[in-house]
Tab-separated table of N, CA, C and O in Angstrom:
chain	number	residue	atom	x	y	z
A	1	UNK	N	13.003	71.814	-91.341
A	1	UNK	CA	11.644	72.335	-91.280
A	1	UNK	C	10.699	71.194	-90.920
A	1	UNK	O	10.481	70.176	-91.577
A	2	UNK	N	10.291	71.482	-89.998
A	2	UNK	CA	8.911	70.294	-89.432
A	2	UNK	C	7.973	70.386	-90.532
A	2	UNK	O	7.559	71.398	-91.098
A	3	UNK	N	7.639	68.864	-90.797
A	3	UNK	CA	6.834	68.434	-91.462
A	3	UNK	C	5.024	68.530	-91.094
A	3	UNK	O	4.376	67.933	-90.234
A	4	UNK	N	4.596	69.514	-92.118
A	4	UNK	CA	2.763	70.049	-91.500
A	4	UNK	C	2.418	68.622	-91.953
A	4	UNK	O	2.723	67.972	-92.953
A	5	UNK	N	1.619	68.344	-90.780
A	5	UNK	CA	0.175	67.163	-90.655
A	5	UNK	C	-1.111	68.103	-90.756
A	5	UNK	O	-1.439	69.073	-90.072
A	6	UNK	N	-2.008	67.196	-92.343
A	6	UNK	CA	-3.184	67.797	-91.874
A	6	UNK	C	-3.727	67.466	-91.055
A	6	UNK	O	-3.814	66.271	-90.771
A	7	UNK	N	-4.307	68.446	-90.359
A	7	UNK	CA	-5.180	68.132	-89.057
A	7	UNK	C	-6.696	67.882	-89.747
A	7	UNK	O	-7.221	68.424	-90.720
A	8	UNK	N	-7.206	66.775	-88.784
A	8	UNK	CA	-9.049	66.427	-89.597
A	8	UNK	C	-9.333	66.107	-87.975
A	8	UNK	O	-8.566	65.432	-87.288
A	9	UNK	N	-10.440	66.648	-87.541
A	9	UNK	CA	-11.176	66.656	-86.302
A	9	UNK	C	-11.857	65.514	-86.036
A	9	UNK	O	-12.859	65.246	-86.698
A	10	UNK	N	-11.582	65.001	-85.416
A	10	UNK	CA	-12.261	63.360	-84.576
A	10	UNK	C	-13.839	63.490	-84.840
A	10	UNK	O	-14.110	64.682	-84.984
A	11	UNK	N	-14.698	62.869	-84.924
A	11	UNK	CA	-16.192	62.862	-84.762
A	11	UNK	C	-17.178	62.148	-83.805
A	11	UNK	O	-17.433	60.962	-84.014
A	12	UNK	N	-17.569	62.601	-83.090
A	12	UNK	CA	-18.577	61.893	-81.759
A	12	UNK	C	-19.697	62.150	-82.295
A	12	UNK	O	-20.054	63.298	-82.562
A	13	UNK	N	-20.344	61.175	-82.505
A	13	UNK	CA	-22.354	61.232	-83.102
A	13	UNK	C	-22.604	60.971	-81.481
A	13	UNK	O	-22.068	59.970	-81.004
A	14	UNK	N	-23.306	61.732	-80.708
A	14	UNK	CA	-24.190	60.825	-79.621
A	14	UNK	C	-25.352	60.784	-79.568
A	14	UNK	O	-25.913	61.656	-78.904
A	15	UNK	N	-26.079	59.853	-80.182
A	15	UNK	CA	-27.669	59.657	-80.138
A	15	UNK	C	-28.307	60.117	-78.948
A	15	UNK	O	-28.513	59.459	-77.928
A	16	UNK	N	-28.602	61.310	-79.173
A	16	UNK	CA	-30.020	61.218	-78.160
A	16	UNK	C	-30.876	60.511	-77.884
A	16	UNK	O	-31.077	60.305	-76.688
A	17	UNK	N	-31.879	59.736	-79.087
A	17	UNK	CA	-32.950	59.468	-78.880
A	17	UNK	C	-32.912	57.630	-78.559
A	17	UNK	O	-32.826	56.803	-79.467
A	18	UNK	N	-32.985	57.330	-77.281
A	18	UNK	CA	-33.171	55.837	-77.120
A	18	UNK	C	-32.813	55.384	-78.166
A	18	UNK	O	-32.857	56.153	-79.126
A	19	UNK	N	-32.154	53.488	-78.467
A	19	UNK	CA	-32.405	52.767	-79.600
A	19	UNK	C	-31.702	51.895	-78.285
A	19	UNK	O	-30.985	52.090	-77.304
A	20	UNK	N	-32.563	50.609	-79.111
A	20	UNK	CA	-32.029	49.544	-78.359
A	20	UNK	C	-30.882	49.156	-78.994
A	20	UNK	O	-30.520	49.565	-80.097
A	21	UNK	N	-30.199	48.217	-78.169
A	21	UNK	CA	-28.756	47.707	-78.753
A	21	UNK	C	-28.618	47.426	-80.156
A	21	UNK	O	-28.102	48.284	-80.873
A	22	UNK	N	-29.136	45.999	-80.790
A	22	UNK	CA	-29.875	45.541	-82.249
A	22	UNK	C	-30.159	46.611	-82.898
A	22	UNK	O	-29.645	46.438	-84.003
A	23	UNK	N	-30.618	47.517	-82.885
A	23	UNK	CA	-31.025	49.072	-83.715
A	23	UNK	C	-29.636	49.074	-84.130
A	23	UNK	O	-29.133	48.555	-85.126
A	24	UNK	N	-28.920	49.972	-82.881
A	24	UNK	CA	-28.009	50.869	-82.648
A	24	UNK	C	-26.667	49.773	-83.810
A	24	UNK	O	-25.873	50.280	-84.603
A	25	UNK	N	-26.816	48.333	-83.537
A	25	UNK	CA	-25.636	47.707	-84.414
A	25	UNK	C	-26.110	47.890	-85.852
A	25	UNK	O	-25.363	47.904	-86.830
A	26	UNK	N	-27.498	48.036	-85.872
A	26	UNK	CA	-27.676	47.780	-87.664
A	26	UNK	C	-27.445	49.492	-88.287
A	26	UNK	O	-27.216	49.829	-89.448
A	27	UNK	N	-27.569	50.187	-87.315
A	27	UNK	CA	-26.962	50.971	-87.741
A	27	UNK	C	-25.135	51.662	-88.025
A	27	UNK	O	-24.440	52.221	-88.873
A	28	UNK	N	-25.102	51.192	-86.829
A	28	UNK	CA	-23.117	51.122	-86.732
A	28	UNK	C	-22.562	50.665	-87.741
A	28	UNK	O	-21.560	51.258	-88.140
A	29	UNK	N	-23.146	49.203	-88.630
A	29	UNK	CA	-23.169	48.646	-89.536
A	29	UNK	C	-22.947	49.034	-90.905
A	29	UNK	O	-22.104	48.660	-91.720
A	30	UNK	N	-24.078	50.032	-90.992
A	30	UNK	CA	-24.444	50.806	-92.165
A	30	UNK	C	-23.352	51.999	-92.132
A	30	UNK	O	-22.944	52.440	-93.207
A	31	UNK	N	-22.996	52.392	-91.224
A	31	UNK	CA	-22.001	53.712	-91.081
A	31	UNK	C	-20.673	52.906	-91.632
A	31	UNK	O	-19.887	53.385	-92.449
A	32	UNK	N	-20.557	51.551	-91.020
A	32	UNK	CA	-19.123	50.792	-91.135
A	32	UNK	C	-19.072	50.657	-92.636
A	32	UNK	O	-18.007	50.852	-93.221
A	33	UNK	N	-19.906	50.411	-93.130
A	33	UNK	CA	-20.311	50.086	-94.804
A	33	UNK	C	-19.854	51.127	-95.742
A	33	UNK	O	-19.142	50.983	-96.736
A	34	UNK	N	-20.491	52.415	-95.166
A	34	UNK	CA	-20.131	53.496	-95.907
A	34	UNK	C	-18.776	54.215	-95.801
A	34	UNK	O	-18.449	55.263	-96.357
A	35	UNK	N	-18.047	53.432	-94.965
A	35	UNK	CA	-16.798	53.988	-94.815
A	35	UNK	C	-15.926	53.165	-95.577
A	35	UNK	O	-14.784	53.529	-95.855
A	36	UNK	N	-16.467	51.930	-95.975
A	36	UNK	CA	-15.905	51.165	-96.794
A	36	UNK	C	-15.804	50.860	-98.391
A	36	UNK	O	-15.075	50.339	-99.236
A	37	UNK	N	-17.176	51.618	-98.202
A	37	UNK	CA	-17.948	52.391	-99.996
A	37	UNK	C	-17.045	53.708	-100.479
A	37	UNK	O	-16.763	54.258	-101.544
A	38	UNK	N	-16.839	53.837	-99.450
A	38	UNK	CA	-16.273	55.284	-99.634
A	38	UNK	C	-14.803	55.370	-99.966
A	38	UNK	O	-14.262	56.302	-100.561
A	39	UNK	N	-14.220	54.257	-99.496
A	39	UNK	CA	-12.731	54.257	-99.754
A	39	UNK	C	-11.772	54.137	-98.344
A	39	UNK	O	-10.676	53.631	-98.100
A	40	UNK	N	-12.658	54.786	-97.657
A	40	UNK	CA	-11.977	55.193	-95.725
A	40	UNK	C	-12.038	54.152	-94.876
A	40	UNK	O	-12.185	54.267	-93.659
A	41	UNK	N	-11.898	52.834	-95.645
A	41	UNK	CA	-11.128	51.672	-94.882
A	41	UNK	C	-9.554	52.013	-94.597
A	41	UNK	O	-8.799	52.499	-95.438
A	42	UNK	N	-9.288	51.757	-93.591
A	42	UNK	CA	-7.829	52.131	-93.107
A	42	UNK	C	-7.244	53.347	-93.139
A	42	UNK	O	-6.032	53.554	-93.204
A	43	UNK	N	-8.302	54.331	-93.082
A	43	UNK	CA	-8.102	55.519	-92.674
A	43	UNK	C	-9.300	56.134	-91.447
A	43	UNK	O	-8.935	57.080	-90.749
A	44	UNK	N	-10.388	55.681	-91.289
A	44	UNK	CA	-10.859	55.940	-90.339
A	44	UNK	C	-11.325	54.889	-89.727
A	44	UNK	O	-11.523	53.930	-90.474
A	45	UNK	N	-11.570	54.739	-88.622
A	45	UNK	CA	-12.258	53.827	-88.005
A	45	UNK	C	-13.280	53.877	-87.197
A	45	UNK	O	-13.463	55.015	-86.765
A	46	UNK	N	-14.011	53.102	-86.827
A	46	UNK	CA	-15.441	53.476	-85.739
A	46	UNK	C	-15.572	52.616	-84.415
A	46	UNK	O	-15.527	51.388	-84.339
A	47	UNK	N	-15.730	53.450	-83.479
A	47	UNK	CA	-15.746	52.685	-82.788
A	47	UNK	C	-16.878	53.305	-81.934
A	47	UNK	O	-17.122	54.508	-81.832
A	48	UNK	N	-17.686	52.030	-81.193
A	48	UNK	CA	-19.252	52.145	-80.788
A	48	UNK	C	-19.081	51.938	-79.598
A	48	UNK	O	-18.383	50.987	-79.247
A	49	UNK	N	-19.718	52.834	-78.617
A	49	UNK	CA	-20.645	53.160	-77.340
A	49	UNK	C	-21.905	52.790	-77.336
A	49	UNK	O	-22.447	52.675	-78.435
A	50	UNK	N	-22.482	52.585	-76.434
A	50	UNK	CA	-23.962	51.788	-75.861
A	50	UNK	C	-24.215	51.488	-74.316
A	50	UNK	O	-23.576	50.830	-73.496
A	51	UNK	N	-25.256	52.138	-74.246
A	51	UNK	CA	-25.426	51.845	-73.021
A	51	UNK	C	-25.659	50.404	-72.484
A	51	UNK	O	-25.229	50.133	-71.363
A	52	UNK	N	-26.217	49.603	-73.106
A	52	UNK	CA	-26.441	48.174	-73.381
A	52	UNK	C	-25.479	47.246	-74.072
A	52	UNK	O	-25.824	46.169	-74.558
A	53	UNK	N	-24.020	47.813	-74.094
A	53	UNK	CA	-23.579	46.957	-75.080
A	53	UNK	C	-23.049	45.684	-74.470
A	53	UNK	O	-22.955	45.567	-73.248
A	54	UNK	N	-22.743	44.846	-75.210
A	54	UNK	CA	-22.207	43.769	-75.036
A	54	UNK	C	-21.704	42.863	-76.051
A	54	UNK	O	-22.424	42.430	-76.952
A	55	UNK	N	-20.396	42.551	-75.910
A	55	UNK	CA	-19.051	41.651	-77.081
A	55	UNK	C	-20.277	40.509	-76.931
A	55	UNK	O	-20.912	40.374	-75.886
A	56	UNK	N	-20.500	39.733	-78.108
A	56	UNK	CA	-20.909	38.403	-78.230
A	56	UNK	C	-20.204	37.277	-77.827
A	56	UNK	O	-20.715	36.165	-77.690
A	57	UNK	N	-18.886	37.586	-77.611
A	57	UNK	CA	-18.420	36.148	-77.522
A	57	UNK	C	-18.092	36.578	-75.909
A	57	UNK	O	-16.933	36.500	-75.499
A	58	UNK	N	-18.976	36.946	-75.199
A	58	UNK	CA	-18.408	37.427	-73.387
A	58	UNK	C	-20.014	37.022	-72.775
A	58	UNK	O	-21.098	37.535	-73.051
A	59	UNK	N	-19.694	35.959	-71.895
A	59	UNK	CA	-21.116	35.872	-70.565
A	59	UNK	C	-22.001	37.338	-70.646
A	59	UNK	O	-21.446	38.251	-71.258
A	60	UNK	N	-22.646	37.465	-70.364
A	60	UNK	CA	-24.033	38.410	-70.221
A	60	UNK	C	-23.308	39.083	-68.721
A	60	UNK	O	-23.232	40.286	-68.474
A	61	UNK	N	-22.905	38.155	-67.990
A	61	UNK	CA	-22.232	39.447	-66.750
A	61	UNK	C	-21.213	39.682	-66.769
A	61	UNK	O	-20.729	40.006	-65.684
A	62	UNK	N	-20.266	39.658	-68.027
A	62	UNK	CA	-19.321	39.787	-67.602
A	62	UNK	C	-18.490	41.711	-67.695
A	62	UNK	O	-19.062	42.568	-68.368
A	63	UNK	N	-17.558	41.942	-67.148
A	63	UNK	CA	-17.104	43.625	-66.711
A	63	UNK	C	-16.457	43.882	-68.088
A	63	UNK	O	-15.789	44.915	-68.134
A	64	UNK	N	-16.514	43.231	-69.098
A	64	UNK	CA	-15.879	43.608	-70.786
A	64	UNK	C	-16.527	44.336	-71.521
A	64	UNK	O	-16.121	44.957	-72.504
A	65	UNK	N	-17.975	44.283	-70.910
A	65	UNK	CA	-19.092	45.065	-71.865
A	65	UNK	C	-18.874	46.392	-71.433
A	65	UNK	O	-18.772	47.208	-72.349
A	66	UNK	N	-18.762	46.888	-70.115
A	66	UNK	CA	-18.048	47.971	-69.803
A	66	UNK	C	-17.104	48.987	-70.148
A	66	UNK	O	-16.942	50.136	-69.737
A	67	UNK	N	-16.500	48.262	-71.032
A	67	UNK	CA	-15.130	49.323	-71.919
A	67	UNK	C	-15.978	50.001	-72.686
A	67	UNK	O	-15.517	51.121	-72.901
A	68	UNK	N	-17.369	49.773	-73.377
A	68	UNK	CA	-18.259	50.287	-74.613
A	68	UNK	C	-19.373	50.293	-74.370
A	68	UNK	O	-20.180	50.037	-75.263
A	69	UNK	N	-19.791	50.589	-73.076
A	69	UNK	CA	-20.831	51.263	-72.739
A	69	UNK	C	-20.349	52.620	-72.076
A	69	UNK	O	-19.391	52.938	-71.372
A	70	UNK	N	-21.787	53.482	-72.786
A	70	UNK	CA	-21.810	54.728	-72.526
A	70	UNK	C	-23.425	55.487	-71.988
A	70	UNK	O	-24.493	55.003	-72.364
A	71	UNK	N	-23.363	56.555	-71.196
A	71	UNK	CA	-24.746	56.841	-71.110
A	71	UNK	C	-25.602	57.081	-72.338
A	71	UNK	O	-26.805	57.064	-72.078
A	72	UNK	N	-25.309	57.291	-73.556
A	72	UNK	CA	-26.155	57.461	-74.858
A	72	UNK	C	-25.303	56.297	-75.740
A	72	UNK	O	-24.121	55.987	-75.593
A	73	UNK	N	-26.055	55.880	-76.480
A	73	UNK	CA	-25.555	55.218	-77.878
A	73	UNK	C	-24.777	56.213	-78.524
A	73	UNK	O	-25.437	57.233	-78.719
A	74	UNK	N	-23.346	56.289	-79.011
A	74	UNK	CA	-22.494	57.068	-79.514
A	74	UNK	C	-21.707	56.033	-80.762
A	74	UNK	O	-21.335	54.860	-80.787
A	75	UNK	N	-21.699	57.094	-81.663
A	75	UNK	CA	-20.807	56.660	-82.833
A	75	UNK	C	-19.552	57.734	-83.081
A	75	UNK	O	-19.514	58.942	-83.316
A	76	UNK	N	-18.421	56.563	-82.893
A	76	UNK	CA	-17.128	57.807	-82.783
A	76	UNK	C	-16.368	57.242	-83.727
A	76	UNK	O	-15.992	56.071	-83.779
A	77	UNK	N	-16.009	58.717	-84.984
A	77	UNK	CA	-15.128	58.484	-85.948
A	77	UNK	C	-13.447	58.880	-85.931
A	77	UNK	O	-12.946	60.004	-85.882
A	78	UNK	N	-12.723	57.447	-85.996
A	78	UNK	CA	-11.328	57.333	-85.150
A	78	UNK	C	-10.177	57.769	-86.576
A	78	UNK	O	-10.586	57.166	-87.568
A	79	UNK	N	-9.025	58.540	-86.881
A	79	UNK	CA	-8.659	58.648	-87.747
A	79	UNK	C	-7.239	57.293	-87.205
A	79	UNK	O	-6.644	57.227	-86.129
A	80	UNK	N	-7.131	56.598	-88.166
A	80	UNK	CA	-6.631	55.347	-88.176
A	80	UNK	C	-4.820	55.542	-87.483
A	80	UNK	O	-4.344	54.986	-86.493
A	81	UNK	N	-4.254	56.375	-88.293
A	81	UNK	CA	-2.936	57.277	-87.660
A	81	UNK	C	-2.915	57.408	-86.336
A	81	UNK	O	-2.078	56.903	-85.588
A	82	UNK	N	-4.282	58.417	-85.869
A	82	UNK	CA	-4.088	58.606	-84.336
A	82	UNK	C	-4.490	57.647	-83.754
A	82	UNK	O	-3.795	57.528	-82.745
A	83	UNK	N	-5.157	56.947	-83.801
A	83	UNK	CA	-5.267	55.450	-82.950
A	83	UNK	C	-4.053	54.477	-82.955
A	83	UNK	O	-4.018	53.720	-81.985
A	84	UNK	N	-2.943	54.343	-83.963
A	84	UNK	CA	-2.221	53.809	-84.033
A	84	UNK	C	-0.921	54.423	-83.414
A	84	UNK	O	0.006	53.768	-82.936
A	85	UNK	N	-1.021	56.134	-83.521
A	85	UNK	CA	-0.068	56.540	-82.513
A	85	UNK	C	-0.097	56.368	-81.509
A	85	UNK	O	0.888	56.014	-80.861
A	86	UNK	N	-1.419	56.588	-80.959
A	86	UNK	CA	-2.148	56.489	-79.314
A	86	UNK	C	-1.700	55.027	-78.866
A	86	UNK	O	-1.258	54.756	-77.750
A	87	UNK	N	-1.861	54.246	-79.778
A	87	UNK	CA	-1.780	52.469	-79.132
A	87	UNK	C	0.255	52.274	-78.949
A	87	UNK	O	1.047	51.734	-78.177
A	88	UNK	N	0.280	52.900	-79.894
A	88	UNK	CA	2.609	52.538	-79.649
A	88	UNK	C	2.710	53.241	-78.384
A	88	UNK	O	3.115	52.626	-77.398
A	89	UNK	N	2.266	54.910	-78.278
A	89	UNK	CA	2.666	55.811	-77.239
A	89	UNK	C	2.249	54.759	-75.492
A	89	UNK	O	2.852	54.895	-74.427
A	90	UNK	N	1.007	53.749	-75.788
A	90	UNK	CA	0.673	53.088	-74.819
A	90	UNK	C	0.777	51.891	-74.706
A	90	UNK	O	-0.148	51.219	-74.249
A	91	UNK	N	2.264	51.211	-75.215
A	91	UNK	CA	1.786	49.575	-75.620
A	91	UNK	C	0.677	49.150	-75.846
A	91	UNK	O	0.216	48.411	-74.977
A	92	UNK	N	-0.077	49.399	-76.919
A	92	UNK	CA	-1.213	49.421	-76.941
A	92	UNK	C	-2.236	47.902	-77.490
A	92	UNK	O	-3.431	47.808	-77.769
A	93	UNK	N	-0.964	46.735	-77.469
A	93	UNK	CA	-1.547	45.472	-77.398
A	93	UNK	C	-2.334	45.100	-76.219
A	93	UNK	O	-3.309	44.354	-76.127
A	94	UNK	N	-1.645	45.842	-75.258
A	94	UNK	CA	-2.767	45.581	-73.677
A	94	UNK	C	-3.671	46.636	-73.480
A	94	UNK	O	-4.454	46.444	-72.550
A	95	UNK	N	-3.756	47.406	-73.923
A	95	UNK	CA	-4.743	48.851	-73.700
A	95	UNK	C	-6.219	48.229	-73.256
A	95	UNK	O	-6.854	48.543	-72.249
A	96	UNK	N	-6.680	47.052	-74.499
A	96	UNK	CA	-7.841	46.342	-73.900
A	96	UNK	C	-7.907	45.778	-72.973
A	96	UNK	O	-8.994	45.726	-72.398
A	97	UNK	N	-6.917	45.204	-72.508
A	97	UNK	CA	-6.757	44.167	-71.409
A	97	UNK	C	-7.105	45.069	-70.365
A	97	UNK	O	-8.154	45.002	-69.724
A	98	UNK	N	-5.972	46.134	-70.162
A	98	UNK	CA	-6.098	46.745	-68.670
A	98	UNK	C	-7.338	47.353	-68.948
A	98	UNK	O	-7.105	46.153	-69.093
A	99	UNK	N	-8.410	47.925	-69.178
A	99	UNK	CA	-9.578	48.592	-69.746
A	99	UNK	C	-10.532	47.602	-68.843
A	99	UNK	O	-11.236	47.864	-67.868
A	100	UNK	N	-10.285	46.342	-69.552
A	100	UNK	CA	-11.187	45.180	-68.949
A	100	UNK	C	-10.530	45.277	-67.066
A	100	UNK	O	-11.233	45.578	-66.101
A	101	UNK	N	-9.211	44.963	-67.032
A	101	UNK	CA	-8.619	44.845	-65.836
A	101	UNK	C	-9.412	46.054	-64.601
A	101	UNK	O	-10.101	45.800	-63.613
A	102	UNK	N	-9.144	46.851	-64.940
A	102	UNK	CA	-9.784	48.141	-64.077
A	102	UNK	C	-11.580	48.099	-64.235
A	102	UNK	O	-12.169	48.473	-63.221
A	103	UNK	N	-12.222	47.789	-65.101
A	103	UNK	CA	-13.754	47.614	-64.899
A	103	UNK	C	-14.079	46.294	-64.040
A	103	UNK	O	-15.168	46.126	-63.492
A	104	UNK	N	-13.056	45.410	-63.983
A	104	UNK	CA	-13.378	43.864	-63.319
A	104	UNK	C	-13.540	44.060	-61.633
A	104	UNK	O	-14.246	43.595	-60.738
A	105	UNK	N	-12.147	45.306	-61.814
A	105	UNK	CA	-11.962	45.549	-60.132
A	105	UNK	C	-12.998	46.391	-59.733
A	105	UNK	O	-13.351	46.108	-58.589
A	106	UNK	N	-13.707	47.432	-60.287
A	106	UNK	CA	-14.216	48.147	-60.315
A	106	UNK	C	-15.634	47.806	-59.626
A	106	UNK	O	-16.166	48.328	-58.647
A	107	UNK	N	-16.142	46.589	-60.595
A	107	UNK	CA	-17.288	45.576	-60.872
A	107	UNK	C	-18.502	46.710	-61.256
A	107	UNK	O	-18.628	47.912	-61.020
A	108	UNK	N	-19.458	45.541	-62.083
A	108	UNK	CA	-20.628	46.432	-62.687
A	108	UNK	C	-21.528	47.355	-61.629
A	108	UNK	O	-22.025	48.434	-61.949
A	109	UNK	N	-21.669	46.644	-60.103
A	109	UNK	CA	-22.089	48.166	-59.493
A	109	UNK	C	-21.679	49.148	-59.895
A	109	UNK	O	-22.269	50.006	-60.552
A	110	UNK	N	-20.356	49.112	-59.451
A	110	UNK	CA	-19.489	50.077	-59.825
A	110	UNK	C	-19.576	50.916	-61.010
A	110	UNK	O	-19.639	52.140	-61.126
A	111	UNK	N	-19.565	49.801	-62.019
A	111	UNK	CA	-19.746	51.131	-62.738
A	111	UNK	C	-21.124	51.932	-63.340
A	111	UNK	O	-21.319	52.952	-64.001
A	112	UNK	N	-21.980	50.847	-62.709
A	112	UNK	CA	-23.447	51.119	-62.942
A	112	UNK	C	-23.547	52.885	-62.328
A	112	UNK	O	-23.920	53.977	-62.756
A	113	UNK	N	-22.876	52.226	-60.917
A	113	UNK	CA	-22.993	53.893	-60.661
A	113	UNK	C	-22.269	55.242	-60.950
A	113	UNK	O	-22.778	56.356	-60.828
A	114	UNK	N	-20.849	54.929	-61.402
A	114	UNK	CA	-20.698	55.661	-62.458
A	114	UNK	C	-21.272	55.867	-63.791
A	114	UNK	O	-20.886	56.914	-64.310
A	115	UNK	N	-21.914	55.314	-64.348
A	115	UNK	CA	-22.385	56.419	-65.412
A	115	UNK	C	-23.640	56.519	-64.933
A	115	UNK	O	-24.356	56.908	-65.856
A	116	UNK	N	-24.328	56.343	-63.837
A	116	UNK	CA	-25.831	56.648	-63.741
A	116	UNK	C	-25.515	58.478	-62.963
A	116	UNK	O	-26.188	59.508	-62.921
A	117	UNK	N	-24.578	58.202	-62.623
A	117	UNK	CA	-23.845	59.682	-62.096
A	117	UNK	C	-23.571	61.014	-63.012
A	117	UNK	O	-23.438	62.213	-62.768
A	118	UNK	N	-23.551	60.021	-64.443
A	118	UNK	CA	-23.535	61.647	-65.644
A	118	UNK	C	-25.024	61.556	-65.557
A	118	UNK	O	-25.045	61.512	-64.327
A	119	UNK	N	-25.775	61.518	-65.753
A	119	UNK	CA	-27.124	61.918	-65.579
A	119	UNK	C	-27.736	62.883	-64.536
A	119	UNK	O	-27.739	62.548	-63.352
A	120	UNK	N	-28.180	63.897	-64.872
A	120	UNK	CA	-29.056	64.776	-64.563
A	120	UNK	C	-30.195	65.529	-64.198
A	120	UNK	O	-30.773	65.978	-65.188
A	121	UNK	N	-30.557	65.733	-63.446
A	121	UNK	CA	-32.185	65.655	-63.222
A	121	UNK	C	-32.656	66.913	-63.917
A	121	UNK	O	-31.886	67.776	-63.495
A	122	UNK	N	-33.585	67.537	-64.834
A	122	UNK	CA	-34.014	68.476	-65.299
A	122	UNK	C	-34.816	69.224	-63.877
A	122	UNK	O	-35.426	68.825	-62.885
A	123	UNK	N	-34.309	70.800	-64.585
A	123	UNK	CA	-35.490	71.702	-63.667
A	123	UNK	C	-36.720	71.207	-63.811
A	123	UNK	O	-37.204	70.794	-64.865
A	124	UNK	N	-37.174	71.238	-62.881
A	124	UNK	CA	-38.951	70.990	-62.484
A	124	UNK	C	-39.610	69.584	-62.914
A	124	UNK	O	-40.632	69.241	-63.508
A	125	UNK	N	-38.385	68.873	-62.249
A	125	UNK	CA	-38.840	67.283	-62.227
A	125	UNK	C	-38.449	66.388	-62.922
A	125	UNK	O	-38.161	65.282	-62.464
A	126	UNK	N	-38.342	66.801	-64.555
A	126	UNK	CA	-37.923	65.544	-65.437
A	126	UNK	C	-36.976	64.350	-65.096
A	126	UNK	O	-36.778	63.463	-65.927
């Protein structure tokens, strides 16, 4: 008899409303905190989108900031299991690497104009 997994549904927050980068971390922060208050260290994890983002320890141009930028500031709640299945099913020691590899080739035009491409123009001008 196959063994039932509970199923618990992934979570995507995507901020609508502008925040600059600095906001958006002191808040990521506070979410990271409460997952740690809570007990749901090593069971969930978070991982952050930004349209502005950028790793601290990477040049200001460099195509790495790219893996975690998104058209809205997004907070996504990762259940620790499926990220760890997802990373074996993909050798998933390089998953970052090639991520970076394909945005480098890509280059930030590139992907400038991909995500300026999910964007939308509203009826009657906006």
């Amino acid at each position: 008899r196959p063994r039932r997994r509970r199923a618990f549904p992934q979570v995507a927050i995507a901020i609508e409303d502008a925040c600059d980068f600095e906001t958006f971390l002191d808040l990521a922060a506070a979410v990271d905190d409460t997952i740690n208050a809570r007990g749901y260290r090593g069971a969930i994890q978070l991982a952050t989108f930004h349209p502005d983002y950028r790793f601290g320890d990477a040049p200001a141009e460099s195509s790495s900031h790219w893996t975690n930028r998104s058209p809205f500031p997004v907070l996504h709640l990762l259940r620790e299991d499926d990220v760890e299945r997802a990373l074996e099913a993909r050798h998933g020691d390089d998953v970052w690497r090639r991520n970076v590899d394909v945005v480098e080739e890509i280059g930030g035009d590139g992907m400038r104009a991909r995500r300026d491409a999910c964007f939308v123009e509203e009826a009657g001008g906006g």
